[in-house]
Tab-separated table of C-alpha atoms in Angstrom:
chain	number	residue	atom	x	y	z
A	108	MET	CA	-0.130	12.565	-2.869
A	109	ARG	CA	-0.829	12.927	0.839
A	110	LEU	CA	0.500	10.179	3.111
A	111	THR	CA	-0.807	9.351	6.576
A	112	TRP	CA	2.045	9.068	9.073
A	113	PRO	CA	0.569	9.667	12.553
A	114	ASP	CA	1.076	12.357	13.878
A	115	CYS	CA	2.948	14.227	11.163
A	116	LEU	CA	0.945	17.054	9.625
A	117	ASN	CA	2.354	17.566	6.133
A	118	VAL	CA	3.625	14.404	4.413
A	119	ARG	CA	3.553	14.190	0.620
A	120	ASP	CA	4.730	11.515	-1.806
A	121	LEU	CA	5.995	13.366	-4.904
A	122	GLY	CA	5.318	10.350	-7.102
A	123	GLY	CA	3.241	11.059	-10.192
A	124	LEU	CA	4.572	14.532	-10.925
A	125	PRO	CA	5.173	14.788	-14.689
A	126	THR	CA	8.544	15.312	-16.324
A	127	SER	CA	9.013	17.351	-19.469
A	128	ASP	CA	9.801	14.238	-21.539
A	129	GLY	CA	6.455	12.599	-20.803
A	130	ARG	CA	7.506	10.423	-17.885
A	131	GLN	CA	6.864	10.977	-14.182
A	132	ILE	CA	8.412	10.799	-10.739
A	133	GLY	CA	8.154	7.281	-9.354
A	134	ALA	CA	5.800	6.510	-6.483
A	135	GLY	CA	7.581	6.432	-3.134
A	136	ALA	CA	10.883	7.671	-4.546
A	137	LEU	CA	10.844	11.095	-2.865
A	138	ILE	CA	8.751	12.191	0.110
A	139	ARG	CA	8.520	15.653	1.662
A	140	SER	CA	7.582	15.858	5.326
A	141	ASP	CA	7.316	18.022	8.377
A	142	ASN	CA	9.171	17.207	11.593
A	143	LEU	CA	9.382	13.438	12.146
A	144	SER	CA	9.678	13.972	15.893
A	145	ARG	CA	5.870	14.262	15.761
A	146	LEU	CA	5.575	10.589	14.812
A	147	THR	CA	3.749	8.201	17.095
A	148	ALA	CA	4.828	4.565	17.309
A	149	ALA	CA	2.300	3.839	14.555
A	150	GLY	CA	3.814	6.634	12.487
A	151	VAL	CA	7.310	5.196	12.856
A	152	GLN	CA	6.019	1.868	11.589
A	153	ALA	CA	4.333	3.623	8.650
A	154	VAL	CA	7.706	5.101	7.665
A	155	ARG	CA	9.316	1.681	7.832
A	156	ARG	CA	6.544	0.162	5.694
A	157	ALA	CA	7.233	2.840	3.069
A	158	SER	CA	10.636	1.223	2.383
A	159	VAL	CA	12.506	4.410	3.241
A	160	SER	CA	16.266	4.008	2.839
A	161	ARG	CA	17.339	7.539	3.766
A	162	ILE	CA	15.963	10.370	5.884
A	163	ILE	CA	17.480	13.803	5.224
A	164	ASP	CA	16.739	16.172	8.097
A	165	VAL	CA	17.641	19.735	7.060
A	166	ARG	CA	16.903	21.321	10.429
A	167	THR	CA	19.657	22.970	12.458
A	168	PRO	CA	21.560	20.932	15.067
A	169	SER	CA	19.831	22.860	17.873
A	170	GLU	CA	16.403	22.013	16.418
A	171	CYS	CA	17.393	18.364	16.194
A	172	GLU	CA	18.600	18.413	19.782
A	173	GLY	CA	15.354	19.976	21.005
A	174	ASP	CA	13.090	17.697	18.943
A	175	PRO	CA	15.119	14.599	18.085
A	176	SER	CA	14.115	12.353	15.222
A	177	PRO	CA	13.059	8.818	16.211
A	178	PHE	CA	15.520	7.660	13.530
A	179	ALA	CA	18.468	9.813	14.654
A	180	THR	CA	20.608	6.873	15.791
A	181	GLU	CA	19.995	4.772	12.681
A	182	PRO	CA	22.264	4.532	9.609
A	183	LEU	CA	19.513	5.803	7.288
A	184	TYR	CA	19.412	9.213	9.020
A	185	ARG	CA	21.359	12.287	7.880
A	186	ASN	CA	21.252	15.730	9.495
A	187	MET	CA	22.158	18.212	6.747
A	188	PRO	CA	21.352	21.798	7.816
A	189	LEU	CA	21.142	24.416	5.077
A	190	TYR	CA	22.539	27.380	6.987
A	191	ASP	CA	24.902	28.201	9.836
A	192	ALA	CA	23.899	29.714	13.165
A	193	ASP	CA	25.889	32.889	12.454
A	194	ASP	CA	24.453	33.483	8.963
A	195	PRO	CA	22.838	36.913	8.487
A	196	TYR	CA	19.058	37.006	8.819
A	197	ASP	CA	16.683	39.902	8.177
A	198	PRO	CA	13.138	39.203	9.437
A	199	ALA	CA	11.904	42.193	7.436
A	200	GLN	CA	12.699	40.413	4.167
A	201	SER	CA	9.863	38.806	2.247
A	202	ILE	CA	9.896	35.029	2.097
A	203	ASP	CA	10.907	35.285	-1.581
A	204	GLN	CA	13.959	37.338	-0.595
A	205	GLN	CA	14.802	34.922	2.212
A	206	TYR	CA	14.797	31.954	-0.172
A	207	VAL	CA	17.078	33.751	-2.633
A	208	ALA	CA	19.468	34.777	0.155
A	209	MET	CA	19.552	31.232	1.537
A	210	LEU	CA	20.297	29.739	-1.881
A	211	ASP	CA	23.043	32.241	-2.688
A	212	LEU	CA	24.709	31.916	0.694
A	213	HIS	CA	25.222	28.150	0.727
A	214	PRO	CA	25.062	26.434	-2.666
A	215	GLU	CA	27.377	23.775	-1.271
A	216	LEU	CA	24.851	22.814	1.418
A	217	PHE	CA	21.971	22.573	-1.042
A	218	ALA	CA	24.143	20.548	-3.430
A	219	ALA	CA	25.089	18.222	-0.570
A	220	ALA	CA	21.434	17.680	0.360
A	221	VAL	CA	20.449	16.923	-3.239
A	222	GLY	CA	23.531	14.712	-3.518
A	223	ALA	CA	22.380	12.771	-0.455
A	224	ILE	CA	19.149	11.977	-2.296
A	225	ALA	CA	21.135	10.776	-5.308
A	226	ASP	CA	23.542	8.684	-3.218
A	227	ALA	CA	20.929	6.979	-1.039
A	228	PRO	CA	20.635	3.194	-1.044
A	229	PRO	CA	17.731	1.690	-3.017
A	230	GLY	CA	14.404	2.742	-1.538
A	231	GLY	CA	12.520	5.937	-0.814
A	232	VAL	CA	14.078	9.177	0.429
A	233	VAL	CA	12.400	11.485	2.936
A	234	VAL	CA	13.427	15.149	3.101
A	235	HIS	CA	12.062	17.071	6.061
A	236	CYS	CA	12.507	20.207	8.122
A	237	HIS	CA	10.122	21.543	10.764
A	238	ALA	CA	7.020	22.326	8.705
A	239	GLY	CA	8.005	20.555	5.481
A	240	LYS	CA	7.616	23.788	3.531
A	241	ASP	CA	10.624	26.112	3.319
A	242	ARG	CA	13.899	24.226	3.668
A	243	ALA	CA	12.596	20.777	2.725
A	244	GLY	CA	10.407	22.349	0.056
A	245	THR	CA	13.396	24.084	-1.517
A	246	VAL	CA	15.593	20.963	-1.556
A	247	VAL	CA	12.740	18.947	-3.044
A	248	ALA	CA	12.106	21.656	-5.650
A	249	LEU	CA	15.759	21.526	-6.707
A	250	ALA	CA	15.688	17.728	-6.951
A	251	LEU	CA	12.442	17.714	-8.942
A	252	SER	CA	13.750	20.404	-11.279
A	253	LEU	CA	16.929	18.418	-11.863
A	254	ALA	CA	14.779	15.374	-12.649
A	255	GLY	CA	12.949	17.341	-15.334
A	256	VAL	CA	9.694	18.318	-13.640
A	257	PRO	CA	8.497	21.576	-15.286
A	258	THR	CA	8.900	24.730	-13.230
A	259	GLU	CA	5.169	25.408	-12.933
A	260	ALA	CA	4.529	21.885	-11.597
A	261	VAL	CA	7.402	22.217	-9.108
A	262	ALA	CA	6.006	25.512	-7.826
A	263	ALA	CA	2.442	24.190	-7.619
A	264	ASP	CA	3.560	21.181	-5.581
A	265	TYR	CA	5.665	23.364	-3.261
A	266	ALA	CA	2.546	25.395	-2.457
A	267	VAL	CA	0.496	22.385	-1.306
A	268	LEU	CA	0.128	22.354	2.473
A	269	ASP	CA	-1.995	19.811	4.280
A	270	ASP	CA	-5.026	21.442	5.921
A	271	ARG	CA	-3.775	20.128	9.264
A	272	MET	CA	-0.519	22.065	8.827
A	273	ARG	CA	-2.414	25.236	7.915
A	274	ASP	CA	-4.512	24.858	11.066
A	275	HIS	CA	-1.349	24.340	13.107
A	276	LEU	CA	0.273	27.482	11.668
A	277	ASP	CA	-2.872	29.522	12.299
A	278	GLU	CA	-2.800	28.390	15.932
A	279	GLN	CA	0.809	29.569	16.228
A	280	LEU	CA	-0.121	33.032	14.942
A	281	LEU	CA	-2.789	33.374	17.629
A	282	LEU	CA	-0.042	33.128	20.249
A	283	ILE	CA	1.757	36.255	18.962
A	284	ASN	CA	0.536	39.543	20.419
A	285	ASP	CA	2.849	42.031	18.718
A	286	PRO	CA	1.279	43.076	15.362
A	287	THR	CA	4.615	43.628	13.606
A	288	GLU	CA	5.981	40.270	14.703
A	289	ARG	CA	2.695	38.577	13.818
A	290	SER	CA	2.812	40.074	10.323
A	291	GLN	CA	6.399	38.917	9.783
A	292	VAL	CA	5.629	35.409	11.028
A	293	ALA	CA	2.456	35.249	8.920
A	294	GLU	CA	4.560	36.050	5.848
A	295	SER	CA	6.971	33.241	6.752
A	296	PHE	CA	4.018	30.829	6.987
A	297	THR	CA	2.868	31.470	3.415
A	298	ALA	CA	3.288	28.890	0.649
A	299	ARG	CA	2.670	30.667	-2.640
A	300	PRO	CA	3.657	29.227	-6.032
A	301	GLU	CA	5.091	32.647	-6.848
A	302	THR	CA	7.663	32.243	-4.087
A	303	MET	CA	9.195	29.132	-5.617
A	304	LEU	CA	8.870	30.562	-9.118
A	305	ALA	CA	10.877	33.596	-7.977
A	306	ALA	CA	13.577	31.399	-6.422
A	307	LEU	CA	13.903	29.245	-9.539
A	308	LYS	CA	13.962	32.318	-11.791
A	309	HIS	CA	16.778	33.724	-9.671
A	310	LEU	CA	18.768	30.522	-10.169
A	311	GLU	CA	18.132	30.763	-13.910
A	312	ASP	CA	19.188	34.408	-14.077
A	313	ARG	CA	22.262	34.165	-11.860
A	314	TYR	CA	23.581	30.632	-12.441
A	315	GLY	CA	21.948	29.485	-15.673
A	316	GLY	CA	19.433	27.184	-13.976
A	317	VAL	CA	19.093	24.591	-11.239
A	318	GLU	CA	21.639	22.148	-12.647
A	319	PRO	CA	24.444	24.741	-13.062
A	320	TYR	CA	23.648	26.057	-9.575
A	321	LEU	CA	23.958	22.599	-8.028
A	322	ARG	CA	27.125	21.846	-9.998
A	323	HIS	CA	28.500	25.172	-8.734
A	324	GLY	CA	27.789	23.854	-5.225
A	325	GLY	CA	29.679	20.615	-5.906
A	326	LEU	CA	27.125	18.159	-7.282
A	327	SER	CA	28.960	15.671	-9.512
A	328	ASP	CA	28.089	14.214	-12.922
A	329	ASN	CA	27.512	10.824	-11.324
A	330	GLN	CA	25.139	12.329	-8.758
A	331	VAL	CA	23.140	14.146	-11.448
A	332	ASP	CA	22.727	10.876	-13.337
A	333	ALA	CA	21.962	8.904	-10.168
A	334	LEU	CA	19.301	11.367	-9.016
A	335	ARG	CA	17.488	11.214	-12.335
A	336	ALA	CA	17.721	7.430	-12.415
A	337	ARG	CA	16.239	6.991	-8.952
A	338	LEU	CA	13.475	9.591	-9.206
A	339	ILE	CA	12.163	9.153	-12.740
A	340	GLU	CA	9.894	6.188	-13.275
A	341	ARG	CA	11.308	3.816	-15.856
A	342	ARG	CA	9.419	3.265	-19.088
A	343	THR	CA	7.978	-0.241	-19.360
């Protein structure tokens, strides 16, 4: 469900997504967002009204320094980047290949980010990067999968981009003159269900699934249980 947090462009409450046992993700439990540095004063107040208890910013330290979060000095804020500055990067790779490489390179960082959702105080958790698509989308997909949301539903939700974000990305492409660079950047701007399906299939094939992958990265039994308890709506 789309949320209105002025002037963020891509904010979604994951509440209502079904789990395989007939339950659903609770409203307000997990929110995926683009860069919170876009927030106006009204947007900051909207976040506070949402009863958010933790904000997990998975951007790099240099991104955070250039566009600081309005919550950066508060106890609820965590900066948890998913890769290191010296990690290998091949811009010629497809976005599917980039996701797989990112997941394989740092399972401990992805496990830590999912663990930070599980360990948060009572309240909602926001996970965001710059566009709210790739890094935040992957962490959210792992958390939803661990909570029992079927793979197809996880991939479909990953692919949802607010029209305002699509317009913003299209504007960025118009600024690139080199055709090769424009093509590579356009690929990085895509949000196809097949991309997340490929990443989750890779985790299944190589690690045995999302849960074994996250445990390989250091996620504990208590964190697995805590994540499911906080995300899945209780039966009445």
